Coordinates of C-alpha atoms in Angstrom, one line a residue:
X52 CA 26.1 -10.7 21.3
X53 CA 24.8 -8.3 23.8
X54 CA 21.1 -7.3 24.3
X55 CA 22.0 -3.9 22.7
X56 CA 23.5 -5.6 19.6
X57 CA 20.4 -7.7 19.2
X58 CA 18.1 -4.7 19.6
X59 CA 20.2 -2.7 17.1
X60 CA 20.1 -5.6 14.6
X61 CA 16.3 -5.9 14.9
X62 CA 15.9 -2.2 14.5
X63 CA 18.0 -2.3 11.3
X64 CA 16.0 -5.3 10.0
X65 CA 12.8 -3.5 10.6
X66 CA 14.0 -0.4 8.9
X67 CA 15.3 -2.4 5.9
X68 CA 11.9 -4.0 5.5
X69 CA 10.2 -0.6 5.7
X70 CA 12.7 0.9 3.3
X71 CA 12.2 -1.9 0.7
X72 CA 8.4 -1.8 1.1
X73 CA 8.4 2.0 0.7
X74 CA 10.4 1.7 -2.5
X75 CA 7.9 -0.8 -3.8
X76 CA 5.0 1.6 -3.1
X77 CA 6.8 4.4 -4.9
X78 CA 7.6 2.2 -7.9
X79 CA 4.0 1.0 -8.1
X80 CA 2.7 4.6 -7.9
X81 CA 5.1 5.5 -10.8
X82 CA 3.7 2.6 -12.7
X83 CA 0.2 3.9 -12.4
X84 CA 1.4 7.3 -13.5
X85 CA 3.1 5.9 -16.6
X86 CA 0.0 3.8 -17.4
X87 CA -2.3 6.9 -17.1
X88 CA -0.1 8.5 -19.8
X89 CA -0.2 5.4 -22.0
X90 CA 3.4 4.4 -21.5
X91 CA 2.7 0.7 -20.6
X92 CA 6.2 -0.5 -21.2
X93 CA 7.5 1.9 -18.5
X94 CA 4.6 1.0 -16.3
X95 CA 5.4 -2.7 -16.5
X96 CA 9.0 -2.0 -15.8
X97 CA 8.0 -0.1 -12.6
X98 CA 5.7 -2.9 -11.5
X99 CA 8.6 -5.3 -11.9
X100 CA 10.8 -2.9 -9.8
X101 CA 8.0 -2.9 -7.2
X102 CA 7.9 -6.7 -7.2
X103 CA 11.7 -6.9 -6.8
X104 CA 11.6 -4.5 -3.8
X105 CA 8.8 -6.5 -2.2
X106 CA 10.9 -9.6 -2.7
X107 CA 13.9 -8.0 -1.0
X108 CA 11.8 -7.1 2.0
X109 CA 10.3 -10.6 2.0
X110 CA 13.7 -12.2 2.1
X111 CA 14.6 -10.2 5.1
X112 CA 11.4 -11.2 6.8
X113 CA 11.8 -14.8 5.9
X114 CA 15.3 -14.9 7.4
X115 CA 14.0 -13.7 10.8
X116 CA 11.2 -16.2 10.7
X117 CA 13.6 -19.1 9.8
X118 CA 16.0 -18.0 12.6
X119 CA 13.1 -18.1 15.0
X120 CA 12.2 -21.6 13.8
X121 CA 15.8 -22.6 14.5
X122 CA 15.4 -21.4 18.1
X123 CA 17.1 -18.0 17.7
X124 CA 14.7 -15.7 19.4
X125 CA 14.4 -12.0 18.8
X126 CA 12.8 -9.3 21.0
X127 CA 9.5 -8.3 19.4
X128 CA 9.4 -4.5 19.0
X129 CA 6.7 -2.2 17.9
X130 CA 9.0 -1.1 15.1
X131 CA 9.2 -4.7 13.8
X132 CA 5.4 -5.0 14.0
X133 CA 5.1 -1.8 12.1
X134 CA 7.5 -3.1 9.5
X135 CA 5.5 -6.3 9.1
X136 CA 2.3 -4.3 8.8
X137 CA 3.8 -2.0 6.2
X138 CA 5.1 -4.8 4.1
X139 CA 1.8 -6.7 4.1
X140 CA -0.1 -3.5 3.3
X141 CA 2.2 -2.5 0.4
X142 CA 2.1 -6.0 -1.0
X143 CA -1.6 -5.6 -1.4
X144 CA -1.2 -2.1 -2.8
X145 CA 1.2 -3.3 -5.5
X146 CA -1.3 -6.0 -6.6
X147 CA -4.0 -3.4 -6.8
X148 CA -1.8 -0.9 -8.7
X149 CA -0.8 -3.7 -11.1
X150 CA -4.4 -4.2 -11.9
X151 CA -4.9 -0.5 -12.4
X152 CA -2.1 -0.6 -15.0
X153 CA -4.0 -3.3 -16.8
X154 CA -7.3 -1.4 -16.6
X155 CA -5.6 1.7 -18.0
X156 CA -4.3 -0.4 -20.8
X157 CA -7.7 -1.8 -21.6
X158 CA -9.3 1.7 -21.4
X159 CA -6.7 3.5 -23.4
X160 CA -6.1 0.8 -26.0
X161 CA -9.8 0.3 -26.8
X162 CA -10.2 -3.0 -25.0
X163 CA -7.1 -4.6 -26.4
X164 CA -5.1 -5.9 -23.6
X165 CA -1.5 -6.8 -24.4
X166 CA 0.4 -8.9 -22.0

């Protein structure tokens, strides 16, 4: 595999991580919007979609880390660093947004939280 192929592959990997992380953020924001309107079933579905997207990004990240552990080295690029940063940030956001859904449920349901 040429240097150009490896660079192209790492750019695709980074973009895929960013794409899945961005999808997760969008789903989580939709969840909060549904919760604000009192539609907790839809909110929980969107949180699950967000978690699934985070998982997809995490699988890609893990594959790169495992390849590195096996001695397959990749050129570190700013795009890949950005992808890692984006993923970690959005993982935290999804956790916070999930808690916001729970808080909306407590507030709008008079303190009765339903799992």
